[in-house]
């Protein structure tokens, strides 16, 4: 099997798909989740946004659907539903969390908080530091990049903090939940769609210090139930 990923510039990936098909090679691909809504947050020009959505649907999504290429994608949360309603669900390989790696654990270090992810502007880490200064007398905070011990770091934290301005999906939060570690997540469209129904008490407004403090208090009081 060959895994092909990347924007379809100058029909490059379509040509690769066709070559592999002719040679009898099994191919799979993947795309960013919720990318149209994510892009909308950063592009306020309606014409440009419409143009990018059109390009995404007809140059990225439709070709592998027509060619019956396996697509790695969260099955029930996808841009494919936006413009490609009649695609064959059998060719969607649902992505998920490796629960053998991110195993549930009841053991955690009290008052230990964690952030795992890239250090980029959209992750809003300056706000994370500001929020931590409010609680630094009582809590510790680990800021961790990606590596072989991520799952252990998640298991031993009392809560995972996210301060992202926006996300296309946020697999790290799902990995945290898989380890039994509560998430403190900001109000943004993708998180409201994924988590608000199940964990409304863990949501906070990025600009509201009190809401953040209240979520921490809730986790501390109900850590056994969470």
PDB file of C-alpha atoms in Angstrom:
ATOM      1  CA  UNK A   1       0.000   0.000   0.000  1.00  0.00           C
ATOM      2  CA  UNK A   2       1.148   3.547  -0.790  1.00  0.00           C
ATOM      3  CA  UNK A   3       0.040   6.500   1.344  1.00  0.00           C
ATOM      4  CA  UNK A   4      -0.254   9.702  -0.714  1.00  0.00           C
ATOM      5  CA  UNK A   5      -0.947  12.985   1.060  1.00  0.00           C
ATOM      6  CA  UNK A   6      -0.622  16.611   0.039  1.00  0.00           C
ATOM      7  CA  UNK A   7      -2.503  19.403  -1.707  1.00  0.00           C
ATOM      8  CA  UNK A   8      -3.445  18.549  -5.275  1.00  0.00           C
ATOM      9  CA  UNK A   9      -1.387  21.247  -6.988  1.00  0.00           C
ATOM     10  CA  UNK A  10      -1.217  21.020 -10.801  1.00  0.00           C
ATOM     11  CA  UNK A  11      -3.114  17.700 -10.610  1.00  0.00           C
ATOM     12  CA  UNK A  12       0.000  16.032  -9.168  1.00  0.00           C
ATOM     13  CA  UNK A  13      -1.754  13.705  -6.724  1.00  0.00           C
ATOM     14  CA  UNK A  14      -4.386  12.724  -9.320  1.00  0.00           C
ATOM     15  CA  UNK A  15      -1.612  11.630 -11.686  1.00  0.00           C
ATOM     16  CA  UNK A  16      -0.057   9.568  -8.873  1.00  0.00           C
ATOM     17  CA  UNK A  17      -3.448   7.996  -8.101  1.00  0.00           C
ATOM     18  CA  UNK A  18      -3.900   7.021 -11.751  1.00  0.00           C
ATOM     19  CA  UNK A  19      -0.390   5.559 -12.069  1.00  0.00           C
ATOM     20  CA  UNK A  20      -0.901   3.450  -8.934  1.00  0.00           C
ATOM     21  CA  UNK A  21      -4.314   2.294 -10.144  1.00  0.00           C
ATOM     22  CA  UNK A  22      -2.880   1.225 -13.506  1.00  0.00           C
ATOM     23  CA  UNK A  23      -0.078  -0.655 -11.738  1.00  0.00           C
ATOM     24  CA  UNK A  24      -2.508  -2.393  -9.386  1.00  0.00           C
ATOM     25  CA  UNK A  25      -1.059  -0.718  -6.289  1.00  0.00           C
ATOM     26  CA  UNK A  26      -3.395  -0.087  -3.336  1.00  0.00           C
ATOM     27  CA  UNK A  27      -3.444   3.605  -2.397  1.00  0.00           C
ATOM     28  CA  UNK A  28      -4.787   5.566   0.556  1.00  0.00           C
ATOM     29  CA  UNK A  29      -4.841   9.280   1.328  1.00  0.00           C
ATOM     30  CA  UNK A  30      -5.968  11.662   4.078  1.00  0.00           C
ATOM     31  CA  UNK A  31      -7.021  15.277   4.490  1.00  0.00           C
ATOM     32  CA  UNK A  32      -7.276  17.768   7.311  1.00  0.00           C
ATOM     33  CA  UNK A  33     -10.574  17.477   9.146  1.00  0.00           C
ATOM     34  CA  UNK A  34     -13.052  20.353   9.238  1.00  0.00           C
ATOM     35  CA  UNK A  35     -10.669  22.413   7.110  1.00  0.00           C
ATOM     36  CA  UNK A  36     -13.332  24.599   5.464  1.00  0.00           C
ATOM     37  CA  UNK A  37     -14.694  25.827   8.797  1.00  0.00           C
ATOM     38  CA  UNK A  38     -11.141  26.198  10.127  1.00  0.00           C
ATOM     39  CA  UNK A  39     -10.106  28.302   7.118  1.00  0.00           C
ATOM     40  CA  UNK A  40     -13.217  30.472   7.487  1.00  0.00           C
ATOM     41  CA  UNK A  41     -11.971  31.675  10.876  1.00  0.00           C
ATOM     42  CA  UNK A  42      -8.867  33.133   9.210  1.00  0.00           C
ATOM     43  CA  UNK A  43     -10.289  34.224   5.872  1.00  0.00           C
ATOM     44  CA  UNK A  44     -12.923  36.945   6.125  1.00  0.00           C
ATOM     45  CA  UNK A  45     -13.087  37.467   2.362  1.00  0.00           C
ATOM     46  CA  UNK A  46     -16.197  35.567   1.243  1.00  0.00           C
ATOM     47  CA  UNK A  47     -15.086  35.324  -2.381  1.00  0.00           C
ATOM     48  CA  UNK A  48     -11.690  33.875  -1.453  1.00  0.00           C
ATOM     49  CA  UNK A  49     -13.287  31.442   0.997  1.00  0.00           C
ATOM     50  CA  UNK A  50     -15.787  30.274  -1.640  1.00  0.00           C
ATOM     51  CA  UNK A  51     -12.954  29.840  -4.143  1.00  0.00           C
ATOM     52  CA  UNK A  52     -10.905  27.742  -1.706  1.00  0.00           C
ATOM     53  CA  UNK A  53     -13.930  25.583  -0.816  1.00  0.00           C
ATOM     54  CA  UNK A  54     -14.624  25.015  -4.525  1.00  0.00           C
ATOM     55  CA  UNK A  55     -10.975  24.072  -5.094  1.00  0.00           C
ATOM     56  CA  UNK A  56     -11.013  21.771  -2.068  1.00  0.00           C
ATOM     57  CA  UNK A  57     -14.149  19.904  -3.131  1.00  0.00           C
ATOM     58  CA  UNK A  58     -13.402  19.464  -6.821  1.00  0.00           C
ATOM     59  CA  UNK A  59      -9.591  19.173  -6.788  1.00  0.00           C
ATOM     60  CA  UNK A  60      -9.000  17.382  -3.473  1.00  0.00           C
ATOM     61  CA  UNK A  61     -12.082  15.424  -2.423  1.00  0.00           C
ATOM     62  CA  UNK A  62     -13.807  14.397  -5.633  1.00  0.00           C
ATOM     63  CA  UNK A  63     -10.802  12.799  -7.434  1.00  0.00           C
ATOM     64  CA  UNK A  64     -10.121  10.092  -4.800  1.00  0.00           C
ATOM     65  CA  UNK A  65     -13.878   9.496  -4.468  1.00  0.00           C
ATOM     66  CA  UNK A  66     -14.254   8.985  -8.233  1.00  0.00           C
ATOM     67  CA  UNK A  67     -11.169   6.745  -8.277  1.00  0.00           C
ATOM     68  CA  UNK A  68     -12.315   4.822  -5.171  1.00  0.00           C
ATOM     69  CA  UNK A  69      -9.195   5.688  -3.190  1.00  0.00           C
ATOM     70  CA  UNK A  70      -9.252   4.805   0.512  1.00  0.00           C
ATOM     71  CA  UNK A  71      -9.499   8.018   2.568  1.00  0.00           C
ATOM     72  CA  UNK A  72      -8.346   8.229   6.189  1.00  0.00           C
ATOM     73  CA  UNK A  73     -10.839  10.491   7.922  1.00  0.00           C
ATOM     74  CA  UNK A  74     -12.970  10.642  11.089  1.00  0.00           C
ATOM     75  CA  UNK A  75     -16.084   8.948   9.765  1.00  0.00           C
ATOM     76  CA  UNK A  76     -18.804  11.178  11.210  1.00  0.00           C
ATOM     77  CA  UNK A  77     -17.010  14.520  11.148  1.00  0.00           C
ATOM     78  CA  UNK A  78     -15.837  15.364   7.677  1.00  0.00           C
ATOM     79  CA  UNK A  79     -15.808  18.007   4.966  1.00  0.00           C
ATOM     80  CA  UNK A  80     -16.752  15.251   2.538  1.00  0.00           C
ATOM     81  CA  UNK A  81     -20.350  15.647   3.711  1.00  0.00           C
ATOM     82  CA  UNK A  82     -20.326  19.318   2.696  1.00  0.00           C
ATOM     83  CA  UNK A  83     -20.042  18.900  -1.051  1.00  0.00           C
ATOM     84  CA  UNK A  84     -19.810  15.166  -1.704  1.00  0.00           C
ATOM     85  CA  UNK A  85     -22.937  13.675  -0.164  1.00  0.00           C
ATOM     86  CA  UNK A  86     -23.186  10.621  -2.404  1.00  0.00           C
ATOM     87  CA  UNK A  87     -19.756   9.099  -1.818  1.00  0.00           C
ATOM     88  CA  UNK A  88     -19.320   5.425  -0.966  1.00  0.00           C
ATOM     89  CA  UNK A  89     -18.758   5.157   2.800  1.00  0.00           C
ATOM     90  CA  UNK A  90     -16.909   1.871   2.299  1.00  0.00           C
ATOM     91  CA  UNK A  91     -13.862   3.816   1.124  1.00  0.00           C
ATOM     92  CA  UNK A  92     -13.583   5.852   4.334  1.00  0.00           C
ATOM     93  CA  UNK A  93     -11.031   4.419   6.770  1.00  0.00           C
ATOM     94  CA  UNK A  94     -12.131   5.891  10.078  1.00  0.00           C
ATOM     95  CA  UNK A  95      -9.227   7.314  12.073  1.00  0.00           C
ATOM     96  CA  UNK A  96      -9.213   6.989  15.832  1.00  0.00           C
ATOM     97  CA  UNK A  97      -7.134   6.721  18.990  1.00  0.00           C
ATOM     98  CA  UNK A  98      -4.784   3.843  19.741  1.00  0.00           C
ATOM     99  CA  UNK A  99      -6.313   2.747  23.054  1.00  0.00           C
ATOM    100  CA  UNK A 100      -3.510   0.241  23.585  1.00  0.00           C
ATOM    101  CA  UNK A 101      -1.112   3.191  23.713  1.00  0.00           C
ATOM    102  CA  UNK A 102      -3.371   5.798  25.338  1.00  0.00           C
ATOM    103  CA  UNK A 103      -4.754   3.557  28.064  1.00  0.00           C
ATOM    104  CA  UNK A 104      -7.125   4.629  30.805  1.00  0.00           C
ATOM    105  CA  UNK A 105      -5.431   5.191  34.146  1.00  0.00           C
ATOM    106  CA  UNK A 106      -6.854   6.243  37.515  1.00  0.00           C
ATOM    107  CA  UNK A 107      -3.431   7.302  38.773  1.00  0.00           C
ATOM    108  CA  UNK A 108      -2.546  10.971  38.454  1.00  0.00           C
ATOM    109  CA  UNK A 109      -0.464  13.567  40.259  1.00  0.00           C
ATOM    110  CA  UNK A 110      -2.735  15.963  42.103  1.00  0.00           C
ATOM    111  CA  UNK A 111      -2.704  19.569  40.841  1.00  0.00           C
ATOM    112  CA  UNK A 112      -0.517  18.659  37.867  1.00  0.00           C
ATOM    113  CA  UNK A 113      -1.678  20.283  34.604  1.00  0.00           C
ATOM    114  CA  UNK A 114      -0.378  19.617  31.118  1.00  0.00           C
ATOM    115  CA  UNK A 115      -0.332  21.032  27.606  1.00  0.00           C
ATOM    116  CA  UNK A 116       0.867  18.855  24.716  1.00  0.00           C
ATOM    117  CA  UNK A 117       1.329  20.192  21.207  1.00  0.00           C
ATOM    118  CA  UNK A 118       3.155  22.514  18.867  1.00  0.00           C
ATOM    119  CA  UNK A 119       4.346  25.970  19.900  1.00  0.00           C
ATOM    120  CA  UNK A 120       2.623  28.095  17.268  1.00  0.00           C
ATOM    121  CA  UNK A 121       0.571  31.291  17.314  1.00  0.00           C
ATOM    122  CA  UNK A 122      -2.803  29.562  16.859  1.00  0.00           C
ATOM    123  CA  UNK A 123      -2.146  27.470  19.984  1.00  0.00           C
ATOM    124  CA  UNK A 124      -2.246  30.743  21.947  1.00  0.00           C
ATOM    125  CA  UNK A 125       0.352  29.701  24.517  1.00  0.00           C
ATOM    126  CA  UNK A 126       0.866  33.223  25.834  1.00  0.00           C
ATOM    127  CA  UNK A 127      -2.708  33.001  27.093  1.00  0.00           C
ATOM    128  CA  UNK A 128      -1.892  29.621  28.641  1.00  0.00           C
ATOM    129  CA  UNK A 129       0.953  31.223  30.577  1.00  0.00           C
ATOM    130  CA  UNK A 130      -1.300  34.111  31.647  1.00  0.00           C
ATOM    131  CA  UNK A 131      -3.896  31.667  32.974  1.00  0.00           C
ATOM    132  CA  UNK A 132      -1.258  29.654  34.787  1.00  0.00           C
ATOM    133  CA  UNK A 133      -0.020  32.735  36.652  1.00  0.00           C
ATOM    134  CA  UNK A 134      -3.455  32.866  38.299  1.00  0.00           C
ATOM    135  CA  UNK A 135      -3.007  29.412  39.834  1.00  0.00           C
ATOM    136  CA  UNK A 136       0.767  28.889  40.022  1.00  0.00           C
ATOM    137  CA  UNK A 137       0.786  28.835  43.843  1.00  0.00           C
ATOM    138  CA  UNK A 138      -1.364  25.706  43.829  1.00  0.00           C
ATOM    139  CA  UNK A 139      -0.700  23.956  40.494  1.00  0.00           C
ATOM    140  CA  UNK A 140       2.203  22.900  38.286  1.00  0.00           C
ATOM    141  CA  UNK A 141       2.137  23.054  34.487  1.00  0.00           C
ATOM    142  CA  UNK A 142       4.075  20.881  32.035  1.00  0.00           C
ATOM    143  CA  UNK A 143       4.398  22.071  28.423  1.00  0.00           C
ATOM    144  CA  UNK A 144       5.301  19.032  26.341  1.00  0.00           C
ATOM    145  CA  UNK A 145       6.121  18.514  22.673  1.00  0.00           C
ATOM    146  CA  UNK A 146       5.452  15.321  20.748  1.00  0.00           C
ATOM    147  CA  UNK A 147       7.569  12.302  21.615  1.00  0.00           C
ATOM    148  CA  UNK A 148       7.640   8.685  22.776  1.00  0.00           C
ATOM    149  CA  UNK A 149       6.424   9.430  26.330  1.00  0.00           C
ATOM    150  CA  UNK A 150       3.375  11.571  25.505  1.00  0.00           C
ATOM    151  CA  UNK A 151       0.942   8.912  26.713  1.00  0.00           C
ATOM    152  CA  UNK A 152       2.659   8.693  30.117  1.00  0.00           C
ATOM    153  CA  UNK A 153       2.605  12.465  30.485  1.00  0.00           C
ATOM    154  CA  UNK A 154      -1.150  12.457  29.837  1.00  0.00           C
ATOM    155  CA  UNK A 155      -1.858   9.614  32.265  1.00  0.00           C
ATOM    156  CA  UNK A 156      -0.202  11.347  35.216  1.00  0.00           C
ATOM    157  CA  UNK A 157      -1.787  14.787  34.734  1.00  0.00           C
ATOM    158  CA  UNK A 158      -4.934  15.833  36.567  1.00  0.00           C
ATOM    159  CA  UNK A 159      -6.125  17.867  33.572  1.00  0.00           C
ATOM    160  CA  UNK A 160      -5.142  18.842  30.038  1.00  0.00           C
ATOM    161  CA  UNK A 161      -5.397  22.558  29.178  1.00  0.00           C
ATOM    162  CA  UNK A 162      -6.103  23.804  25.667  1.00  0.00           C
ATOM    163  CA  UNK A 163      -5.973  27.500  24.763  1.00  0.00           C
ATOM    164  CA  UNK A 164      -6.185  27.195  20.967  1.00  0.00           C
ATOM    165  CA  UNK A 165      -7.863  30.023  19.096  1.00  0.00           C
ATOM    166  CA  UNK A 166      -9.285  27.464  16.687  1.00  0.00           C
ATOM    167  CA  UNK A 167      -8.745  23.827  15.731  1.00  0.00           C
ATOM    168  CA  UNK A 168      -9.635  21.595  12.830  1.00  0.00           C
ATOM    169  CA  UNK A 169     -10.112  18.601  15.159  1.00  0.00           C
ATOM    170  CA  UNK A 170      -7.670  18.333  18.074  1.00  0.00           C
ATOM    171  CA  UNK A 171      -6.622  14.696  18.444  1.00  0.00           C
ATOM    172  CA  UNK A 172      -4.548  15.476  21.545  1.00  0.00           C
ATOM    173  CA  UNK A 173      -7.723  16.182  23.499  1.00  0.00           C
ATOM    174  CA  UNK A 174      -9.151  12.807  22.484  1.00  0.00           C
ATOM    175  CA  UNK A 175      -5.898  11.127  23.503  1.00  0.00           C
ATOM    176  CA  UNK A 176      -6.168  12.842  26.879  1.00  0.00           C
ATOM    177  CA  UNK A 177      -9.727  11.594  27.374  1.00  0.00           C
ATOM    178  CA  UNK A 178      -8.628   8.099  26.353  1.00  0.00           C
ATOM    179  CA  UNK A 179      -6.147   8.201  29.257  1.00  0.00           C
ATOM    180  CA  UNK A 180      -8.906   9.300  31.639  1.00  0.00           C
ATOM    181  CA  UNK A 181      -7.511  12.834  31.926  1.00  0.00           C
ATOM    182  CA  UNK A 182     -10.155  15.613  31.841  1.00  0.00           C
ATOM    183  CA  UNK A 183      -9.776  18.348  29.224  1.00  0.00           C
ATOM    184  CA  UNK A 184     -10.203  22.082  29.774  1.00  0.00           C
ATOM    185  CA  UNK A 185     -11.185  23.356  26.351  1.00  0.00           C
ATOM    186  CA  UNK A 186     -12.014  26.833  24.955  1.00  0.00           C
ATOM    187  CA  UNK A 187     -15.160  27.832  23.135  1.00  0.00           C
ATOM    188  CA  UNK A 188     -14.596  27.227  19.433  1.00  0.00           C
ATOM    189  CA  UNK A 189     -16.825  25.578  16.789  1.00  0.00           C
ATOM    190  CA  UNK A 190     -15.079  22.213  16.538  1.00  0.00           C
ATOM    191  CA  UNK A 191     -14.859  21.667  20.305  1.00  0.00           C
ATOM    192  CA  UNK A 192     -18.474  22.665  20.812  1.00  0.00           C
ATOM    193  CA  UNK A 193     -19.451  20.084  18.227  1.00  0.00           C
ATOM    194  CA  UNK A 194     -17.259  17.341  19.685  1.00  0.00           C
ATOM    195  CA  UNK A 195     -17.357  17.868  23.445  1.00  0.00           C
ATOM    196  CA  UNK A 196     -20.042  20.278  24.642  1.00  0.00           C
ATOM    197  CA  UNK A 197     -22.807  17.650  24.631  1.00  0.00           C
ATOM    198  CA  UNK A 198     -20.752  15.379  26.891  1.00  0.00           C
ATOM    199  CA  UNK A 199     -18.582  17.770  28.927  1.00  0.00           C
ATOM    200  CA  UNK A 200     -20.267  21.213  29.074  1.00  0.00           C
ATOM    201  CA  UNK A 201     -18.733  21.894  32.513  1.00  0.00           C
ATOM    202  CA  UNK A 202     -15.209  21.723  31.053  1.00  0.00           C
ATOM    203  CA  UNK A 203     -15.691  24.531  28.513  1.00  0.00           C
ATOM    204  CA  UNK A 204     -14.501  28.079  29.155  1.00  0.00           C
ATOM    205  CA  UNK A 205     -14.237  31.422  27.391  1.00  0.00           C
ATOM    206  CA  UNK A 206     -10.615  32.240  26.547  1.00  0.00           C
ATOM    207  CA  UNK A 207     -11.100  35.836  27.681  1.00  0.00           C
ATOM    208  CA  UNK A 208     -12.784  34.964  30.967  1.00  0.00           C
ATOM    209  CA  UNK A 209     -10.418  34.149  33.838  1.00  0.00           C
ATOM    210  CA  UNK A 210     -13.269  33.232  36.176  1.00  0.00           C
ATOM    211  CA  UNK A 211     -14.670  30.616  33.807  1.00  0.00           C
ATOM    212  CA  UNK A 212     -11.251  28.967  33.622  1.00  0.00           C
ATOM    213  CA  UNK A 213     -10.932  28.961  37.429  1.00  0.00           C
ATOM    214  CA  UNK A 214     -14.439  27.495  37.774  1.00  0.00           C
ATOM    215  CA  UNK A 215     -13.587  24.619  35.419  1.00  0.00           C
ATOM    216  CA  UNK A 216     -10.492  23.850  37.503  1.00  0.00           C
ATOM    217  CA  UNK A 217     -12.583  23.868  40.683  1.00  0.00           C
ATOM    218  CA  UNK A 218     -15.100  21.531  39.078  1.00  0.00           C
ATOM    219  CA  UNK A 219     -12.362  19.076  38.089  1.00  0.00           C
ATOM    220  CA  UNK A 220     -10.814  19.206  41.553  1.00  0.00           C
ATOM    221  CA  UNK A 221     -14.127  18.543  43.284  1.00  0.00           C
ATOM    222  CA  UNK A 222     -15.267  15.783  40.902  1.00  0.00           C
ATOM    223  CA  UNK A 223     -11.979  14.198  39.832  1.00  0.00           C
ATOM    224  CA  UNK A 224     -13.159  10.693  40.788  1.00  0.00           C
ATOM    225  CA  UNK A 225     -16.355  10.980  38.739  1.00  0.00           C
ATOM    226  CA  UNK A 226     -14.482  12.426  35.755  1.00  0.00           C
TER     227      UNK A 226
END
